[in-house]
Coordinates of C-alpha atoms and ligand atoms in Angstrom, one line a residue:
Chain A
M651 CA 133.9 88.9 43.5
F652 CA 132.2 92.2 43.3
L653 CA 131.5 92.5 39.9
R654 CA 130.3 89.2 40.0
L655 CA 128.2 89.6 42.7
L656 CA 126.8 92.0 41.5
I657 CA 125.9 90.7 38.0
S658 CA 124.0 87.4 39.9
G659 CA 121.9 90.0 41.8
L660 CA 120.5 91.8 38.5
V661 CA 120.2 88.6 37.1
L662 CA 118.2 87.3 40.0
G663 CA 116.6 90.5 40.5
G664 CA 115.5 91.4 37.3
I665 CA 113.6 87.8 37.4
Y666 CA 111.8 89.1 40.9
S667 CA 110.9 92.6 39.2
L668 CA 108.7 91.1 36.5
I669 CA 107.0 88.5 39.5
A670 CA 106.5 91.2 41.3
L671 CA 105.4 93.2 38.7
G672 CA 102.4 90.9 38.5
Y673 CA 101.7 91.1 41.7
S674 CA 101.1 94.4 41.8
L675 CA 99.8 94.9 38.5
I676 CA 96.6 92.8 39.4
Y677 CA 96.3 94.3 43.2
K678 CA 96.3 97.4 41.3
A679 CA 93.3 96.8 38.8
S680 CA 91.1 94.1 40.6
G681 CA 92.2 94.6 44.2
L682 CA 93.0 91.1 44.2
M683 CA 96.3 88.8 45.1
S684 CA 97.1 86.3 43.4
F685 CA 98.9 83.6 44.1
V686 CA 99.7 81.8 40.2
Q687 CA 102.1 84.3 39.2
G688 CA 105.9 81.8 40.3
D689 CA 103.6 78.9 38.5
V690 CA 102.9 80.8 35.2
M691 CA 105.9 81.3 35.2
T692 CA 107.1 77.8 35.6
L693 CA 104.7 77.2 32.4
G694 CA 106.2 79.2 31.1
A695 CA 109.8 78.0 31.4
Y696 CA 108.1 74.8 30.1
L697 CA 106.8 76.3 27.0
G698 CA 109.7 78.3 25.8
L699 CA 111.3 74.4 26.5
T700 CA 108.4 73.1 24.2
F701 CA 109.0 75.7 21.1
Y702 CA 112.9 76.0 21.8
R703 CA 114.2 72.4 22.3
I704 CA 111.1 69.9 21.4
L705 CA 109.8 71.6 18.5
G706 CA 113.1 73.1 17.6
L707 CA 112.3 76.8 17.2
P708 CA 114.1 79.8 17.1
F709 CA 114.8 81.7 20.1
V710 CA 113.5 84.7 19.7
V711 CA 110.3 83.0 18.2
S712 CA 109.9 80.2 21.2
L713 CA 109.6 83.6 23.6
I714 CA 107.0 85.3 21.7
L715 CA 104.6 82.0 21.4
T716 CA 105.6 81.2 25.1
V717 CA 104.6 85.3 25.7
L718 CA 101.1 84.9 23.7
C719 CA 100.2 81.1 25.7
A720 CA 100.8 82.9 29.1
F721 CA 99.2 85.8 27.9
A722 CA 96.0 83.5 27.3
F723 CA 96.2 81.6 30.4
G724 CA 96.0 84.8 32.4
M725 CA 93.0 86.3 30.4
L726 CA 91.4 82.9 30.7
L727 CA 91.9 82.5 34.2
E728 CA 90.5 86.2 34.8
K729 CA 87.5 85.6 32.5
G730 CA 86.9 82.1 33.6
V731 CA 87.6 82.0 37.2
I732 CA 87.9 85.0 39.3
R733 CA 85.3 86.7 37.4
V734 CA 82.6 83.8 37.4
L735 CA 83.6 84.4 41.3
L736 CA 83.4 88.4 41.5
N737 CA 79.9 87.3 39.9
K738 CA 79.0 85.2 42.6
N739 CA 79.3 87.9 45.1
V740 CA 82.3 86.0 46.7
L741 CA 84.7 87.7 49.6
P742 CA 87.6 88.6 48.0
I743 CA 89.6 86.2 50.1
Y744 CA 87.5 83.2 48.1
V745 CA 88.9 84.3 44.3
V746 CA 92.4 85.0 46.3
L747 CA 91.9 81.0 47.7
A748 CA 91.0 80.0 44.1
T749 CA 94.3 81.3 42.9
I750 CA 96.3 79.2 45.3
A751 CA 94.1 75.9 44.3
I752 CA 95.0 76.9 40.8
S753 CA 99.1 77.3 42.0
Y754 CA 99.4 73.6 42.8
I755 CA 96.6 72.0 39.9
I756 CA 99.8 74.0 37.3
Q757 CA 102.7 72.5 39.7
N758 CA 101.2 69.2 39.3
G759 CA 100.1 69.5 35.9
V760 CA 103.1 70.3 34.6
Q761 CA 104.6 67.2 36.2
L762 CA 101.4 65.3 34.2
G763 CA 102.6 67.3 31.4
W764 CA 106.5 67.2 31.1
G765 CA 107.2 64.9 33.8
S766 CA 109.2 65.2 37.6
I767 CA 112.7 65.4 36.6
T768 CA 114.8 68.4 35.7
Q769 CA 114.6 69.1 32.0
Y770 CA 117.6 70.7 30.7
F771 CA 117.1 74.1 28.7
P772 CA 120.0 74.6 26.0
S773 CA 122.0 76.8 26.3
V774 CA 120.4 80.4 24.1
F775 CA 124.4 81.3 22.6
S776 CA 127.4 79.3 21.3
K777 CA 130.1 80.9 23.9
S778 CA 129.5 79.6 27.4
S779 CA 130.8 82.5 28.7
V780 CA 131.6 86.3 27.8
K781 CA 134.1 88.7 29.5
V782 CA 132.6 91.2 31.1
L783 CA 135.4 93.7 32.2
S784 CA 137.8 90.8 34.1
V785 CA 134.9 88.6 35.0
S786 CA 133.3 85.8 33.1
V787 CA 130.1 85.3 32.7
Q788 CA 127.3 83.9 31.2
P789 CA 126.1 85.2 28.2
E790 CA 122.0 83.8 29.6
A791 CA 123.0 86.2 32.5
L792 CA 122.9 89.1 30.4
L793 CA 120.2 88.4 28.1
C794 CA 118.4 87.8 31.3
V795 CA 118.7 91.4 33.1
G796 CA 119.1 93.3 29.5
A797 CA 115.3 91.6 28.5
S798 CA 114.1 92.0 32.0
L799 CA 115.2 95.9 31.7
V800 CA 113.9 96.1 28.0
C801 CA 110.6 94.3 29.6
M802 CA 110.2 97.1 32.2
V803 CA 110.9 100.3 30.5
L804 CA 108.3 98.9 27.9
L805 CA 106.2 98.3 30.1
H806 CA 106.6 102.1 31.8
F807 CA 106.0 103.8 28.5
F808 CA 103.2 101.4 27.3
M809 CA 101.8 102.3 30.3
T810 CA 102.5 106.3 30.5
R811 CA 102.4 107.4 26.8
T812 CA 99.9 105.2 25.1
R813 CA 96.4 105.7 25.0
F814 CA 95.3 102.3 26.1
G815 CA 97.8 102.4 28.9
T816 CA 96.5 105.3 30.4
A817 CA 93.2 103.8 29.8
M818 CA 94.1 100.9 32.0
R819 CA 95.2 102.8 34.6
A820 CA 92.4 104.6 34.7
A821 CA 90.4 102.0 35.0
A822 CA 92.5 100.7 37.9
M823 CA 91.6 104.0 40.1
D824 CA 88.2 104.2 39.0
P825 CA 86.3 101.2 37.8
T826 CA 82.6 103.3 37.6
A827 CA 84.8 106.5 36.7
A828 CA 86.2 104.8 33.5
Y829 CA 83.4 103.0 32.3
S830 CA 82.2 106.2 32.3
C831 CA 84.5 107.3 29.6
G832 CA 83.9 104.7 27.8
I833 CA 86.5 102.0 28.7
N834 CA 85.5 98.5 28.8
V835 CA 86.8 97.5 32.2
S836 CA 86.1 94.0 31.9
M837 CA 88.5 93.7 29.3
S838 CA 91.3 95.7 31.1
T839 CA 91.4 93.7 33.9
G840 CA 91.5 90.6 31.6
I841 CA 94.3 92.5 29.9
T842 CA 96.4 93.0 32.7
W843 CA 96.3 89.3 34.2
G844 CA 97.3 88.7 30.6
L845 CA 100.0 91.0 30.9
S846 CA 100.8 90.0 34.5
A847 CA 101.0 86.1 32.9
G848 CA 103.1 86.9 29.8
L849 CA 105.5 88.8 32.3
A850 CA 106.1 85.7 34.4
A851 CA 106.5 83.7 31.4
I852 CA 109.2 85.9 29.9
A853 CA 111.0 85.5 33.3
G854 CA 110.1 82.3 32.9
M855 CA 112.3 81.5 29.7
L856 CA 114.8 84.3 30.8
I857 CA 115.8 81.8 34.0
G858 CA 115.4 77.8 32.3
P859 CA 118.8 78.7 30.6
M860 CA 120.3 79.2 33.7
Y861 CA 118.3 77.0 36.9
G862 CA 116.8 74.1 34.5
V863 CA 113.4 73.6 34.4
Y864 CA 111.3 72.0 37.0
A865 CA 107.7 72.0 38.3
L866 CA 108.7 73.8 41.9
L867 CA 110.9 76.5 39.8
G868 CA 108.7 79.1 40.4
S869 CA 107.1 78.3 43.5
M870 CA 109.9 79.8 45.5
I871 CA 111.0 82.4 43.3
G872 CA 106.9 83.9 43.3
S873 CA 107.1 84.4 47.2
K874 CA 110.2 85.8 46.5
G875 CA 109.3 88.0 43.9
F876 CA 106.1 89.3 46.5
S877 CA 108.3 89.8 48.7
G878 CA 110.2 92.2 45.9
A879 CA 106.2 93.6 45.6
V880 CA 105.7 94.5 49.0
I881 CA 109.1 96.3 49.8
G882 CA 108.7 98.4 46.8
G883 CA 104.7 99.5 47.9
Y884 CA 102.4 96.9 46.8
G885 CA 100.7 98.5 44.0
N886 CA 103.0 100.3 42.6
M887 CA 104.9 99.9 39.1
Y888 CA 108.0 101.2 40.0
G889 CA 108.1 100.4 43.3
A890 CA 107.7 96.5 42.1
M891 CA 110.7 97.5 39.8
V892 CA 113.1 98.4 42.7
G893 CA 112.1 96.5 45.4
G894 CA 112.3 93.2 43.0
I895 CA 116.1 94.4 41.8
L896 CA 117.1 95.6 45.8
L897 CA 116.0 92.4 46.9
G898 CA 117.8 90.5 44.5
L899 CA 121.0 92.5 45.2
A900 CA 119.9 91.9 48.6
E901 CA 120.1 88.3 48.4
V902 CA 123.0 87.4 46.5
F903 CA 125.1 90.4 48.9
V904 CA 124.1 88.6 51.9
T905 CA 125.1 84.9 50.3
G906 CA 128.2 86.4 49.3
Y907 CA 129.9 88.6 52.0
I908 CA 128.2 87.0 55.0
S909 CA 126.7 83.3 54.7
S910 CA 125.3 81.5 52.3
T911 CA 122.6 80.1 54.9
Y912 CA 121.0 83.3 54.8
K913 CA 120.0 83.1 51.1
N914 CA 116.6 82.5 51.3
L915 CA 115.8 83.9 54.5
I916 CA 116.8 87.4 53.8
A917 CA 113.6 87.9 51.4
Y918 CA 111.1 87.1 53.8
I919 CA 113.5 88.6 56.7
L920 CA 113.0 92.3 54.9
L921 CA 109.3 91.4 53.4
I922 CA 107.9 90.8 57.6
T923 CA 110.7 94.4 58.6
F924 CA 108.9 96.5 55.7
L925 CA 105.5 95.2 56.6
F926 CA 106.2 96.6 60.5
L927 CA 108.2 99.4 59.6
K928 CA 107.3 100.8 56.4
P929 CA 103.9 99.1 55.3
T930 CA 103.7 101.6 52.6
G931 CA 106.9 100.2 50.7
L932 CA 109.9 102.0 49.0
F933 CA 107.5 103.9 46.8
N934 CA 105.0 104.9 49.7
E935 CA 101.7 103.0 48.1
R936 CA 98.6 103.5 50.2
A937 CA 98.9 100.8 53.0
I938 CA 96.8 101.9 55.5
Q939 CA 92.8 101.5 55.5
D940 CA 91.2 104.9 55.4
D941 CA 88.6 105.0 58.5
Chain B
M1361 CA 60.3 111.9 19.8
A1362 CA 62.5 112.2 23.5
L1363 CA 66.0 112.0 23.5
L1364 CA 65.7 110.3 26.6
Q1365 CA 62.7 108.5 28.1
L1366 CA 62.0 106.1 31.3
V1367 CA 59.1 104.3 31.2
D1368 CA 58.2 102.8 34.2
F1369 CA 61.4 102.4 35.5
H1370 CA 62.5 100.0 38.8
Y1371 CA 65.6 100.1 40.1
Y1372 CA 66.6 97.0 43.1
Y1373 CA 69.1 96.7 44.9
G1374 CA 69.4 92.9 45.6
N1375 CA 65.8 93.7 47.9
I1376 CA 65.2 97.0 48.2
H1377 CA 63.0 98.5 45.9
S1378 CA 65.3 101.7 45.3
V1379 CA 63.5 103.5 42.5
K1380 CA 59.8 102.3 42.7
G1381 CA 58.2 103.4 39.0
I1382 CA 59.0 105.9 38.0
D1383 CA 58.5 108.1 34.1
L1384 CA 60.3 110.9 33.2
H1385 CA 61.7 112.7 29.6
V1386 CA 64.1 114.8 28.5
D1387 CA 63.9 115.8 24.8
E1388 CA 66.3 117.5 22.4
G1389 CA 68.0 120.3 23.6
E1390 CA 66.3 120.9 26.3
M1391 CA 68.3 120.8 30.4
V1392 CA 65.9 119.4 32.7
T1393 CA 66.6 118.4 36.6
L1394 CA 65.9 115.7 39.1
I1395 CA 65.6 117.5 42.8
G1396 CA 64.6 115.5 45.9
A1397 CA 66.0 114.7 49.2
N1398 CA 68.9 112.2 50.3
G1399 CA 68.4 108.3 49.7
S1400 CA 65.6 109.2 46.8
G1401 CA 67.2 107.6 44.4
K1402 CA 68.2 109.6 41.9
T1403 CA 71.8 108.9 41.5
T1404 CA 70.3 105.3 41.3
T1405 CA 68.0 106.7 38.5
L1406 CA 71.0 108.4 36.8
Q1407 CA 73.7 106.0 37.0
T1408 CA 71.4 103.1 35.9
I1409 CA 70.8 104.9 33.0
S1410 CA 74.8 105.3 31.9
G1411 CA 74.7 101.3 32.8
L1412 CA 77.3 101.8 36.1
T1413 CA 74.9 99.7 38.3
R1414 CA 74.0 96.0 38.0
A1415 CA 71.9 95.4 35.2
R1416 CA 70.0 92.4 36.8
G1417 CA 68.5 95.3 39.4
V1418 CA 66.6 97.2 36.6
R1419 CA 62.9 97.1 35.5
G1420 CA 61.3 98.9 33.0
K1421 CA 62.6 100.6 30.0
I1422 CA 65.0 103.3 29.0
L1423 CA 64.9 104.5 25.6
F1424 CA 67.4 106.5 24.5
K1425 CA 66.4 108.0 20.8
G1426 CA 63.6 105.5 20.8
Q1427 CA 66.2 102.6 21.4
E1428 CA 66.4 100.6 24.4
I1429 CA 69.5 100.6 26.0
Q1430 CA 68.7 99.3 29.8
G1431 CA 71.3 96.7 30.2
K1432 CA 74.2 98.3 28.2
T1433 CA 77.2 98.5 30.3
G1434 CA 79.1 101.7 30.9
D1435 CA 81.0 101.9 27.9
K1436 CA 78.4 101.3 25.5
V1437 CA 76.5 103.8 26.8
A1438 CA 78.5 106.1 26.4
A1439 CA 79.5 105.2 22.6
M1440 CA 76.4 106.3 22.0
G1441 CA 76.4 109.5 23.7
I1442 CA 75.3 109.8 26.9
L1443 CA 78.3 111.1 29.5
Q1444 CA 78.1 111.6 32.9
A1445 CA 80.0 114.2 35.5
L1446 CA 79.3 111.2 38.0
E1447 CA 78.2 112.0 41.9
G1448 CA 81.4 112.6 44.0
R1449 CA 83.5 113.7 40.8
H1450 CA 85.5 110.9 40.6
V1451 CA 88.2 112.4 38.6
F1452 CA 91.3 109.7 38.2
S1453 CA 93.3 110.8 40.6
K1454 CA 96.7 109.9 40.0
L1455 CA 96.6 111.3 35.8
T1456 CA 96.8 115.0 35.3
V1457 CA 93.8 117.2 34.7
E1458 CA 94.7 117.0 30.8
E1459 CA 95.3 113.4 31.1
N1460 CA 91.7 113.1 32.4
L1461 CA 90.7 115.2 30.0
K1462 CA 92.3 112.6 27.4
T1463 CA 90.7 110.4 28.9
G1464 CA 87.3 111.7 28.4
A1465 CA 87.7 111.5 24.8
Y1466 CA 89.1 107.7 25.0
L1467 CA 86.2 106.2 22.3
R1468 CA 87.2 108.9 19.8
K1469 CA 90.0 108.7 16.9
D1470 CA 89.7 112.5 15.6
M1471 CA 93.3 113.7 16.9
A1472 CA 92.8 117.1 15.9
K1473 CA 89.3 117.3 16.9
I1474 CA 90.5 116.2 20.3
R1475 CA 92.9 118.9 20.9
E1476 CA 90.5 121.7 19.9
D1477 CA 88.1 120.1 22.4
I1478 CA 90.7 120.3 24.8
R1479 CA 91.5 123.7 24.5
D1480 CA 87.5 124.5 24.3
V1481 CA 87.7 122.7 28.1
Y1482 CA 90.4 125.5 28.9
R1483 CA 87.8 128.1 27.5
R1484 CA 85.5 127.3 29.7
F1485 CA 87.2 126.5 32.8
P1486 CA 90.4 128.6 32.4
R1487 CA 91.7 127.2 36.0
L1488 CA 91.9 123.6 34.3
E1489 CA 94.2 125.1 31.9
E1490 CA 96.9 126.6 34.4
R1491 CA 96.9 122.8 36.6
R1492 CA 97.0 121.2 33.2
S1493 CA 100.0 118.6 34.2
Q1494 CA 99.2 118.7 38.2
L1495 CA 97.8 115.3 39.3
A1496 CA 94.0 115.9 39.6
G1497 CA 93.5 114.5 43.3
T1498 CA 95.4 117.6 43.9
L1499 CA 93.0 119.9 42.3
S1500 CA 90.3 121.3 45.1
G1501 CA 86.7 120.3 44.8
G1502 CA 85.7 123.1 42.5
E1503 CA 88.1 121.9 39.7
Q1504 CA 87.6 118.7 40.2
Q1505 CA 84.0 119.1 39.2
M1506 CA 84.9 121.2 36.4
L1507 CA 87.6 118.2 35.4
A1508 CA 84.5 116.4 35.6
I1509 CA 82.4 118.4 33.4
G1510 CA 85.1 118.8 31.6
R1511 CA 85.8 115.0 31.0
A1512 CA 82.7 114.1 29.9
L1513 CA 82.2 117.0 27.7
M1514 CA 85.7 115.7 25.7
G1515 CA 83.2 112.8 25.0
R1516 CA 81.2 115.1 22.9
P1517 CA 78.0 114.1 24.9
K1518 CA 74.7 114.0 23.4
L1519 CA 73.0 114.0 26.8
L1520 CA 74.9 115.1 29.4
L1521 CA 74.2 113.8 32.7
L1522 CA 75.3 116.0 36.0
D1523 CA 75.0 114.4 39.3
E1524 CA 75.0 116.7 42.3
P1525 CA 77.7 119.4 40.6
S1526 CA 77.3 121.3 43.4
M1527 CA 78.0 119.1 46.4
G1528 CA 80.4 120.3 48.3
L1529 CA 81.3 123.6 47.0
A1530 CA 81.5 127.0 48.0
P1531 CA 78.5 129.2 46.6
L1532 CA 80.6 131.1 45.1
I1533 CA 81.8 128.1 42.9
V1534 CA 78.7 126.8 42.6
K1535 CA 77.4 129.8 40.5
E1536 CA 80.3 129.6 38.2
I1537 CA 79.6 126.1 37.3
F1538 CA 76.2 126.9 37.7
V1539 CA 76.9 129.8 34.6
A1540 CA 78.8 126.8 32.8
I1541 CA 76.0 124.2 32.9
N1542 CA 74.1 127.4 31.1
D1543 CA 75.8 127.7 28.7
I1544 CA 76.6 124.2 27.4
N1545 CA 73.1 124.0 27.0
R1546 CA 72.7 126.8 25.4
E1547 CA 75.5 125.8 23.1
G1548 CA 73.3 122.7 21.9
T1549 CA 73.7 120.0 24.7
T1550 CA 71.3 118.4 25.7
I1551 CA 71.3 118.3 29.9
L1552 CA 69.8 116.4 32.7
F1553 CA 71.2 117.2 36.3
V1554 CA 70.8 116.0 39.7
E1555 CA 70.6 118.4 42.3
Q1556 CA 70.1 119.3 46.3
N1557 CA 70.7 122.7 45.8
S1558 CA 67.0 123.2 44.9
K1559 CA 67.1 126.9 44.4
I1560 CA 70.4 126.7 42.0
A1561 CA 68.6 124.0 40.4
L1562 CA 65.0 124.9 39.6
A1563 CA 66.6 128.9 38.9
T1564 CA 68.7 127.1 35.7
A1565 CA 66.6 124.2 33.9
K1566 CA 63.7 124.4 32.5
R1567 CA 61.5 121.8 33.5
G1568 CA 61.6 119.3 37.0
Y1569 CA 61.0 116.5 38.3
V1570 CA 60.6 115.7 42.0
M1571 CA 61.5 112.5 43.6
Q1572 CA 60.8 111.2 46.8
T1573 CA 61.4 107.8 48.6
G1574 CA 62.0 106.0 44.7
S1575 CA 59.5 107.7 43.1
I1576 CA 59.0 111.0 41.0
V1577 CA 55.8 112.6 42.8
I1578 CA 55.8 116.1 40.7
H1579 CA 56.6 117.4 37.7
D1580 CA 56.1 120.9 36.2
T1581 CA 58.5 123.6 34.6
C1582 CA 60.6 125.3 37.1
E1583 CA 58.9 128.3 37.0
N1584 CA 55.1 126.3 38.8
L1585 CA 57.5 124.4 40.8
M1586 CA 59.5 127.7 42.4
N1587 CA 56.3 128.9 43.1
N1588 CA 54.6 125.4 44.1
E1589 CA 53.7 125.8 48.1
D1590 CA 55.0 122.2 48.9
I1591 CA 58.2 122.7 46.9
K1592 CA 58.7 126.1 48.7
R1593 CA 58.1 125.2 52.2
I1594 CA 60.0 121.2 51.7
Y1595 CA 63.0 122.0 49.2
L1596 CA 63.0 125.5 48.8
G1597 CA 63.8 125.8 52.9
A1598 CA 60.4 129.0 52.6
S1599 CA 58.6 130.6 55.7
Ligands
ATP515 N1 74.7 100.0 46.3 C1 74.0 100.0 47.4 N2 73.4 98.9 48.1 C2 72.3 98.8 48.4 N3 71.3 100.3 48.6 C3 72.0 101.0 47.5 C4 73.2 101.0 47.3 N4 73.1 102.4 46.4 C5 72.0 102.8 47.3 N5 71.2 102.2 47.6 C6 70.4 102.9 48.5 O1 69.3 103.0 47.3 C7 68.3 104.2 48.0 C8 68.5 105.4 46.6 O2 70.1 106.0 46.7 P1 70.7 107.1 45.4 O3 71.9 107.2 46.2 O4 70.4 106.8 44.5 O5 69.9 108.7 46.7 P2 70.2 109.9 45.8 O6 69.0 110.4 46.0 O7 71.2 110.0 45.1 O8 70.9 110.2 47.5 P3 71.5 111.5 47.6 O9 70.5 113.2 47.4 O10 71.9 111.3 49.3 O11 73.0 111.7 46.5 C9 68.6 104.9 49.3 O12 68.1 104.7 50.2 C10 70.2 103.9 49.4 O13 70.1 103.8 50.7
MG516 MG1 72.6 110.5 45.2

């Protein structure tokens, strides 16, 4: 029982982490909340489905194409909508409202494009189950856990060990100083939105084979990813990773040992508890306004 | 031809006319200061030269090596060799000292020379070397100022802009920093700096501009400015 729950918790947690990372990266770079993360995940799942099932491309190729499309989508969103609104000097809340509008546009758009019934995503592996110790699990579940962990490790190295990653962090910390160092902050912000969309799309493609693909796939997962980001410390990259995984584990263990009544409640109870008792999250991200 | 030249330069923050048509030039190799009371428009001028203010507020011309640069974004201006240590220091607080310096060399690809220049900054400011892996946000004010100047040097400036390097620092540290500024200029870097501390500014630079509510009211050699009765009374606090 424990091991089975642990694996499902990590599957879900990995997905929440990938979504949470997008929220936190965007918040750090733009000081905004983007409501589209969950729906970009849905879009990613549909794109993956198209490349993999409809066009019959290999899974890895489909994954790469999906990520590229999502990256372009995220970047276009920043350049074509967010930046345009910010240049009009509107209050940040209006930009956030615009992201809500886009979230609904995606939800309805995918139904126009792919129909409203749940689509089935063919399995990635030929085996339907593998044994881990004594428990048999779907190989797609292991892929999901493995791939999301690899994404997080790669992101960590990119952000801390590469020249461009460091520049992106610098741009998020202090845009004026970053410009003065020659960093194209506007480009770096766009890339952050692209990266966030790419991570969400990967989540969609990892979860598609297990959950099926439908228009509201990302709406619940998106809001839980958001909770994960808050639990970890909103804006903190490592907080998002840890917060998402902990949330996935909490959800699965509460469902398994207590009652499935709380399955969807636990994320929001934790969210509000953290907001009240520890708004800085697990990683102590700044949460209180300085006077 | 001057290295930097402002011709009838204005800056507007929306309807607020903050800089009201100034002319200013800096020749190759020179060290020039811009002094004036709070809110006279010094920072606005320096940041606009660096492309860090909104382009739509600029009127008039900013010429660098004879080429108009007003309206270019900050990264483009930095790429041309105009680098600035900003007012209030603006170090990247969650990057280490060394990461800050490397970020200052963001546009450069010559890894070996970058390492050499980092050593050079450490030679100039030994306290930074002792703290190379410390987060910049945990440095003292004086150390942050050294880092801000060091970071600007990492871009190999053709023109170095410094905005209030003495801000909020104890006299001893101010002295140390101005010794370094003097050295940087003597080793060949052209400098334009803004200061509230007029005494040390006029003692360090060769020429000075005095700004008052958006206009340049006097410009002369620092020697003459130091002996000007009005300047003495208003800016040097002499009786
Ligand atoms: N972002 C802004 N929006 C509106 N007005 C501004 C802005 N920044 C500066 N100003 C105004 O422009 C004028 C010049 O400000 P600036 O900061 O350039 O002065 P300064 O000479 O650098 O002053 P200090 O010595 O205090 O640093 C001031 O009246 C200031 O209130
Ligand atoms: Mg100023």
